[in-house]
GROMACS .gro file of C-alpha atoms in nm:
model
  233
    1MET     CA    1  13.408  36.235  23.164
    2SER     CA    2  13.646  36.407  23.408
    3SER     CA    3  13.723  36.777  23.388
    4ALA     CA    4  14.071  36.913  23.330
    5PRO     CA    5  14.283  36.967  23.642
    6THR     CA    6  14.355  37.320  23.754
    7ALA     CA    7  14.708  37.457  23.784
    8GLY     CA    8  14.690  37.422  24.163
    9GLU     CA    9  14.579  37.058  24.147
   10ALA     CA   10  14.854  36.977  23.897
   11ALA     CA   11  15.111  37.156  24.115
   12SER     CA   12  15.007  36.958  24.423
   13ALA     CA   13  15.015  36.634  24.225
   14GLY     CA   14  15.360  36.729  24.092
   15ALA     CA   15  15.490  36.796  24.443
   16ALA     CA   16  15.359  36.457  24.559
   17LEU     CA   17  15.500  36.283  24.252
   18LEU     CA   18  15.847  36.432  24.303
   19GLY     CA   19  15.832  36.347  24.672
   20VAL     CA   20  15.750  35.982  24.602
   21LEU     CA   21  16.030  35.969  24.345
   22GLY     CA   22  16.266  36.125  24.601
   23VAL     CA   23  16.192  35.865  24.868
   24SER     CA   24  16.205  35.582  24.612
   25ALA     CA   25  16.545  35.696  24.482
   26ALA     CA   26  16.686  35.701  24.835
   27LEU     CA   27  16.569  35.339  24.876
   28VAL     CA   28  16.772  35.209  24.582
   29PRO     CA   29  17.070  35.106  24.803
   30ALA     CA   30  16.814  34.965  25.053
   31GLY     CA   31  17.012  35.062  25.361
   32PRO     CA   32  16.836  34.940  25.678
   33LEU     CA   33  16.813  35.287  25.838
   34ALA     CA   34  16.685  35.445  25.518
   35VAL     CA   35  16.426  35.168  25.482
   36ALA     CA   36  16.316  35.220  25.843
   37VAL     CA   37  16.274  35.597  25.794
   38ALA     CA   38  16.087  35.539  25.467
   39GLY     CA   39  15.861  35.298  25.655
   40VAL     CA   40  15.771  35.575  25.901
   41VAL     CA   41  15.702  35.811  25.609
   42ALA     CA   42  15.482  35.554  25.433
   43GLY     CA   43  15.301  35.479  25.758
   44GLY     CA   44  15.221  35.847  25.811
   45LEU     CA   45  15.088  35.879  25.457
   46ALA     CA   46  14.879  35.565  25.502
   47LEU     CA   47  14.696  35.738  25.787
   48THR     CA   48  14.565  35.997  25.539
   49GLY     CA   49  14.397  35.725  25.334
   50LEU     CA   50  14.526  35.410  25.167
   51ASP     CA   51  14.362  35.124  24.981
   52TRP     CA   52  14.526  34.828  25.151
   53GLY     CA   53  14.350  34.590  24.913
   54ARG     CA   54  14.535  34.747  24.619
   55VAL     CA   55  14.860  34.733  24.815
   56GLY     CA   56  14.812  34.364  24.886
   57ARG     CA   57  14.730  34.279  24.525
   58LEU     CA   58  15.030  34.467  24.384
   59VAL     CA   59  15.266  34.327  24.647
   60LEU     CA   60  15.156  33.972  24.563
   61ARG     CA   61  15.197  34.030  24.189
   62LEU     CA   62  15.569  34.092  24.249
   63LYS     CA   63  15.622  33.763  24.434
   64TRP     CA   64  15.847  33.612  24.166
   65PHE     CA   65  16.067  33.921  24.172
   66TYR     CA   66  16.110  33.879  24.548
   67LEU     CA   67  16.212  33.518  24.494
   68SER     CA   68  16.466  33.620  24.230
   69LEU     CA   69  16.620  33.868  24.476
   70LEU     CA   70  16.650  33.600  24.743
   71VAL     CA   71  16.812  33.357  24.501
   72PHE     CA   72  17.047  33.615  24.349
   73TYR     CA   73  17.176  33.765  24.673
   74GLY     CA   74  17.175  33.429  24.850
   75LEU     CA   75  17.394  33.265  24.586
   76TRP     CA   76  17.609  33.569  24.505
   77PRO     CA   77  17.626  33.792  24.815
   78THR     CA   78  17.788  34.131  24.769
   79GLY     CA   79  18.123  34.210  24.925
   80SER     CA   80  18.282  33.942  25.140
   81GLY     CA   81  17.961  33.830  25.311
   82ASP     CA   82  17.819  33.479  25.319
   83TRP     CA   83  17.478  33.358  25.202
   84VAL     CA   84  17.315  33.467  25.529
   85THR     CA   85  17.435  33.824  25.473
   86GLY     CA   86  17.311  33.800  25.114
   87LEU     CA   87  16.966  33.691  25.224
   88GLN     CA   88  16.952  33.976  25.474
   89GLU     CA   89  17.035  34.225  25.199
   90ALA     CA   90  16.771  34.069  24.976
   91GLY     CA   91  16.520  34.101  25.261
   92TRP     CA   92  16.589  34.473  25.299
   93ARG     CA   93  16.553  34.522  24.923
   94ILE     CA   94  16.222  34.337  24.926
   95VAL     CA   95  16.093  34.556  25.209
   96ALA     CA   96  16.214  34.867  25.023
   97LEU     CA   97  16.024  34.756  24.712
   98MET     CA   98  15.709  34.696  24.916
   99LEU     CA   99  15.737  35.048  25.057
  100VAL     CA  100  15.763  35.187  24.704
  101VAL     CA  101  15.441  35.001  24.622
  102VAL     CA  102  15.274  35.162  24.924
  103LEU     CA  103  15.390  35.508  24.812
  104VAL     CA  104  15.267  35.455  24.455
  105VAL     CA  105  14.928  35.331  24.574
  106TRP     CA  106  14.899  35.633  24.804
  107LEU     CA  107  14.995  35.870  24.521
  108THR     CA  108  14.752  35.727  24.268
  109GLY     CA  109  14.480  35.698  24.532
  110ARG     CA  110  14.505  36.057  24.658
  111PHE     CA  111  14.540  36.230  24.321
  112PRO     CA  112  14.327  36.165  24.010
  113ARG     CA  113  14.495  36.043  23.694
  114PRO     CA  114  14.441  36.368  23.492
  115ALA     CA  115  14.626  36.572  23.757
  116LEU     CA  116  14.913  36.322  23.770
  117VAL     CA  117  14.936  36.312  23.389
  118ARG     CA  118  14.949  36.691  23.368
  119ALA     CA  119  15.205  36.711  23.650
  120LEU     CA  120  15.438  36.447  23.507
  121GLY     CA  121  15.394  36.583  23.155
  122GLY     CA  122  15.488  36.932  23.274
  123ILE     CA  123  15.797  36.801  23.452
  124LEU     CA  124  15.915  36.601  23.149
  125SER     CA  125  15.844  36.879  22.899
  126GLY     CA  126  16.046  37.135  23.094
  127PRO     CA  127  15.964  37.498  23.179
  128ARG     CA  128  15.711  37.658  22.941
  129GLN     CA  129  15.693  37.331  22.744
  130VAL     CA  130  16.029  37.401  22.577
  131LEU     CA  131  16.061  37.033  22.488
  132GLY     CA  132  15.716  37.016  22.330
  133ARG     CA  133  15.413  36.804  22.421
  134TRP     CA  134  15.593  36.468  22.420
  135GLY     CA  135  15.615  36.473  22.800
  136GLU     CA  136  15.238  36.480  22.842
  137ARG     CA  137  15.191  36.208  22.580
  138PHE     CA  138  15.448  35.989  22.757
  139ALA     CA  139  15.284  36.052  23.097
  140ARG     CA  140  14.940  35.964  22.960
  141ARG     CA  141  15.064  35.637  22.812
  142LEU     CA  142  15.263  35.552  23.125
  143PHE     CA  143  14.963  35.581  23.356
  144LEU     CA  144  14.756  35.394  23.100
  145ALA     CA  145  15.004  35.105  23.103
  146LEU     CA  146  15.014  35.105  23.485
  147ALA     CA  147  14.636  35.090  23.500
  148ILE     CA  148  14.633  34.794  23.263
  149PHE     CA  149  14.904  34.617  23.465
  150GLU     CA  150  14.700  34.657  23.782
  151GLY     CA  151  14.350  34.593  23.650
  152GLU     CA  152  14.392  34.327  23.385
  153ARG     CA  153  14.353  34.021  23.611
  154SER     CA  154  13.988  33.950  23.524
  155ALA     CA  155  14.058  33.986  23.150
  156LEU     CA  156  14.357  33.753  23.182
  157GLU     CA  157  14.151  33.490  23.363
  158GLN     CA  158  13.878  33.506  23.098
  159ARG     CA  159  14.128  33.473  22.815
  160ARG     CA  160  14.308  33.184  22.990
  161ALA     CA  161  13.975  33.003  23.041
  162GLY     CA  162  13.902  33.024  22.668
  163LEU     CA  163  14.232  32.863  22.565
  164ARG     CA  164  14.300  32.493  22.511
  165GLY     CA  165  14.617  32.289  22.536
  166VAL     CA  166  14.882  32.225  22.800
  167ARG     CA  167  14.921  32.474  23.082
  168ARG     CA  168  15.263  32.595  22.965
  169ALA     CA  169  15.135  32.677  22.617
  170ARG     CA  170  14.831  32.859  22.756
  171LEU     CA  171  15.048  33.070  22.987
  172ALA     CA  172  15.273  33.160  22.695
  173GLN     CA  173  14.974  33.274  22.488
  174VAL     CA  174  14.833  33.482  22.773
  175ARG     CA  175  15.173  33.639  22.834
  176GLU     CA  176  15.207  33.729  22.467
  177TRP     CA  177  14.857  33.883  22.467
  178LEU     CA  178  14.935  34.091  22.776
  179VAL     CA  179  15.261  34.218  22.627
  180LEU     CA  180  15.068  34.316  22.314
  181ARG     CA  181  14.813  34.505  22.526
  182LEU     CA  182  15.085  34.695  22.708
  183ASP     CA  183  15.253  34.777  22.377
  184GLN     CA  184  14.923  34.910  22.243
  185ALA     CA  185  14.875  35.120  22.556
  186LEU     CA  186  15.220  35.276  22.523
  187ALA     CA  187  15.145  35.345  22.157
  188GLY     CA  188  14.830  35.534  22.257
  189SER     CA  189  14.568  35.288  22.130
  190GLY     CA  190  14.218  35.418  22.188
  191ASP     CA  191  14.075  35.064  22.199
  192VAL     CA  192  14.296  34.978  22.495
  193ALA     CA  193  14.220  35.309  22.670
  194ALA     CA  194  13.849  35.227  22.659
  195ASP     CA  195  13.907  34.905  22.858
  196ILE     CA  196  14.113  35.040  23.147
  197PRO     CA  197  13.968  35.057  23.499
  198ALA     CA  198  13.794  35.371  23.618
  199GLU     CA  199  14.016  35.649  23.744
  200SER     CA  200  14.107  35.637  24.110
  201GLY     CA  201  14.203  35.924  24.333
  202ILE     CA  202  14.006  36.203  24.498
  203PRO     CA  203  13.784  36.391  24.251
  204LEU     CA  204  13.923  36.698  24.079
  205GLY     CA  205  13.833  37.002  24.281
  206GLY     CA  206  13.843  36.799  24.603
  207ARG     CA  207  14.050  36.866  24.912
  208ILE     CA  208  14.424  36.854  24.843
  209PRO     CA  209  14.612  36.678  25.128
  210LYS     CA  210  14.843  36.969  25.219
  211GLY     CA  211  14.947  36.814  25.550
  212ALA     CA  212  15.036  36.491  25.373
  213LEU     CA  213  15.258  36.682  25.130
  214VAL     CA  214  15.442  36.848  25.419
  215TRP     CA  215  15.491  36.507  25.584
  216LEU     CA  216  15.608  36.355  25.256
  217TRP     CA  217  15.871  36.621  25.190
  218ALA     CA  218  15.991  36.612  25.550
  219GLY     CA  219  16.035  36.239  25.491
  220VAL     CA  220  16.228  36.303  25.169
  221VAL     CA  221  16.475  36.518  25.358
  222ALA     CA  222  16.500  36.269  25.646
  223VAL     CA  223  16.550  35.958  25.432
  224TRP     CA  224  16.814  36.128  25.216
  225CYS     CA  225  17.000  36.253  25.525
  226VAL     CA  226  17.005  35.897  25.659
  227ALA     CA  227  17.101  35.747  25.322
  228LEU     CA  228  17.384  35.994  25.262
  229GLY     CA  229  17.504  35.971  25.621
  230THR     CA  230  17.517  35.592  25.601
  231GLY     CA  231  17.701  35.610  25.270
  232ILE     CA  232  17.962  35.851  25.405
  233GLU     CA  233  18.031  35.627  25.701
   0.00000   0.00000   0.00000
């Protein structure tokens, strides 16, 4: 059973969380220069410790979303461009999404879940919890759902192996079961919480990556300067 995070640990986790959100928001337009700068930021953070196995698994789980981007922008390119321009834009958006995955894996790998829950809950509830405790409850359920999304592969395979019928029907049943599990997680089901993977991240009371936070926020400033400068031009 993990201990409660201290105010300092929650503050550091909050700074990292806001920094990751800042870089991710700047990547929404997926401008090439912004993506390149974000890649440098993500690369620097990766040097402080990154589970590349988790990155690979999460990147592969989004493969159908990548394909949908290629099809959408290839068939309906933005502006007056042709399908080649559309595919290029889709490519930059795919790379931007992969970088967001890297940032999220770094965040959840460097900070334990209790610190991230407290940090996000404090941000959502406002100063001095003026909006009540709903922010912490939402943060707890959000990280619970993310943990299930990432760690449910073995349970899915076991459930699929126990089903009978045509492949399409079995996939539909597994999909319905997974949606139900996510819905239970967001509703705060204790049964689902007991099945989630063990918490990742450095232990509470461990060394907080101060240098990584400085690098991250320098990257936030840099990527937003590039994104805004490109937009103005």
